[in-house]
Amino acid sequence: MDLATLWFFIVAFFFVGYFVLDGFDFGVGMSLPFLGRDDVSRRQVINTIGPVWDLNETWVIVAGAILFASFPEWYATLFSGFYLPLLLILLALILRGVSFEYRHQRDDIAWKRRFDRMIVIGSTVPALLWGVAFGNIVQGVALNADHVYVGGFFALLNPYALLVGVTTLLLFFLHGVLFVALKTDGQVHEDAHRLAKLAAGPTVLAAAGTVVWTAVIAMNREAPLLWLVLGAGALAAVALVAAVGFSLVRRDGWAFVSGMVTVMLAVVMLFAALFPYVMPSTIDPAYSLTIANASSTRYTLEIMSWTALIATPLVLAYQAWTYWVFRKRVTRRSIEGAPAHA
């Protein structure tokens, strides 16, 4: 395996980590209107991700930096062609972060409800648009001979990309609800189980459609990793059904782990369907960006490889330690006994 191919899989690894970790953050935010019956329950829901949401979000910063350094041509084409959706994602993430930090600054119900709505918007928009973006990347977009996207914004809103967007929205929503069920007690815990049951059917249907359509795209393209596309898609479906089943029998830990595996395998499936391209062209296959023609120089990739070898285990260890420290449930009693601004 050459270094460019290795870094394609490293980029995939960091996006897998981002969607698995920030995915349930998005789901928790989207579930707020359904699980927050009063201010105490809303604080209980928000506090499930309070200590970790910003750490989870750093994965996309690292993924973007790695993409810029290892595949500058891919980065340039992606961020110029997908400028508006990526800008909307960025604004939504800022909106969500500001809301987490400012919600508790004033003991006023109207103030808090405004920021609660911002949390919902700031979670829903990225959950949908990340899927739309990756759907377009996998399916291919209108790239000309200079690797410039010429399709326009509304061309990105095609049926396959929208299906992938709806699938990521529903997967993250279910993923977040399962996390709330794992991390809370009392009425919020019970409501999370009921909500997971309601979300299960639409999520399974959307995910099945995405798996089948992605497999068709990979087969038509004669993707060299077709076996991985089919395998990851099938296992993702099994993991999703398992997550729903574990939730129904109140095995919250296993339900959440199964949800994590579902998201992980779904992202693996998308990257496997994309390989060896990084942005296929629908105008002419010769205009496509591939791993070979979009990567940095060998020297750059060698330096990055040594850096990643040292830094990645440290990042993973710190992430694991953080989750271990904040592993306990967020109980209603602990919220009621805390200051109102907490």
Short mmCIF file of C-alpha atoms in Angstrom, two decimals, residues 7-23 56 59-68 70-71 74-75 78-79 86 89 130 133-134 137 172 263-264 266-268 270-271 274:
data_model
loop_
_atom_site.label_atom_id
_atom_site.label_comp_id
_atom_site.label_asym_id
_atom_site.label_seq_id
_atom_site.Cartn_x
_atom_site.Cartn_y
_atom_site.Cartn_z
CA TRP A 7 -3.75 8.51 4.03
CA PHE A 8 -7.07 7.99 2.28
CA PHE A 9 -7.86 5.42 4.94
CA ILE A 10 -6.54 7.71 7.69
CA VAL A 11 -8.90 10.46 6.48
CA ALA A 12 -11.68 7.87 6.57
CA PHE A 13 -10.70 6.89 10.13
CA PHE A 14 -11.00 10.45 11.42
CA PHE A 15 -14.35 10.99 9.72
CA VAL A 16 -15.56 7.71 11.21
CA GLY A 17 -14.48 8.97 14.63
CA TYR A 18 -16.17 12.31 14.07
CA PHE A 19 -19.50 10.89 12.96
CA VAL A 20 -19.56 8.27 15.71
CA LEU A 21 -18.77 10.80 18.46
CA ASP A 22 -20.36 14.04 17.29
CA GLY A 23 -23.19 12.01 15.79
CA ASN A 56 -16.08 15.30 20.05
CA TRP A 59 -12.45 15.46 15.39
CA VAL A 60 -13.83 17.37 12.41
CA ILE A 61 -11.13 20.03 12.83
CA VAL A 62 -8.45 17.34 12.77
CA ALA A 63 -10.14 15.58 9.85
CA GLY A 64 -10.26 18.84 7.88
CA ALA A 65 -6.62 19.63 8.66
CA ILE A 66 -5.55 16.15 7.58
CA LEU A 67 -7.58 16.44 4.39
CA PHE A 68 -5.93 19.79 3.61
CA SER A 70 -2.72 15.03 2.60
CA PHE A 71 -5.10 15.77 -0.31
CA TRP A 74 -9.51 17.29 -2.89
CA TYR A 75 -9.76 19.90 -0.13
CA LEU A 78 -14.58 20.22 -2.03
CA PHE A 79 -14.55 23.51 -0.15
CA LEU A 86 -20.22 23.61 4.38
CA ILE A 89 -22.65 23.42 8.71
CA TRP A 130 -23.07 16.13 6.25
CA ALA A 133 -22.28 16.31 1.21
CA PHE A 134 -21.00 12.74 1.47
CA ILE A 137 -18.98 12.90 -2.97
CA PHE A 172 -27.72 10.38 14.54
CA VAL A 263 -22.59 4.65 12.29
CA MET A 264 -19.01 3.41 11.98
CA ALA A 266 -22.10 3.22 7.45
CA VAL A 267 -19.20 5.65 7.03
CA VAL A 268 -16.84 2.79 6.12
CA LEU A 270 -19.38 5.24 1.92
CA PHE A 271 -15.57 5.52 1.81
CA LEU A 274 -15.68 6.02 -3.14
#
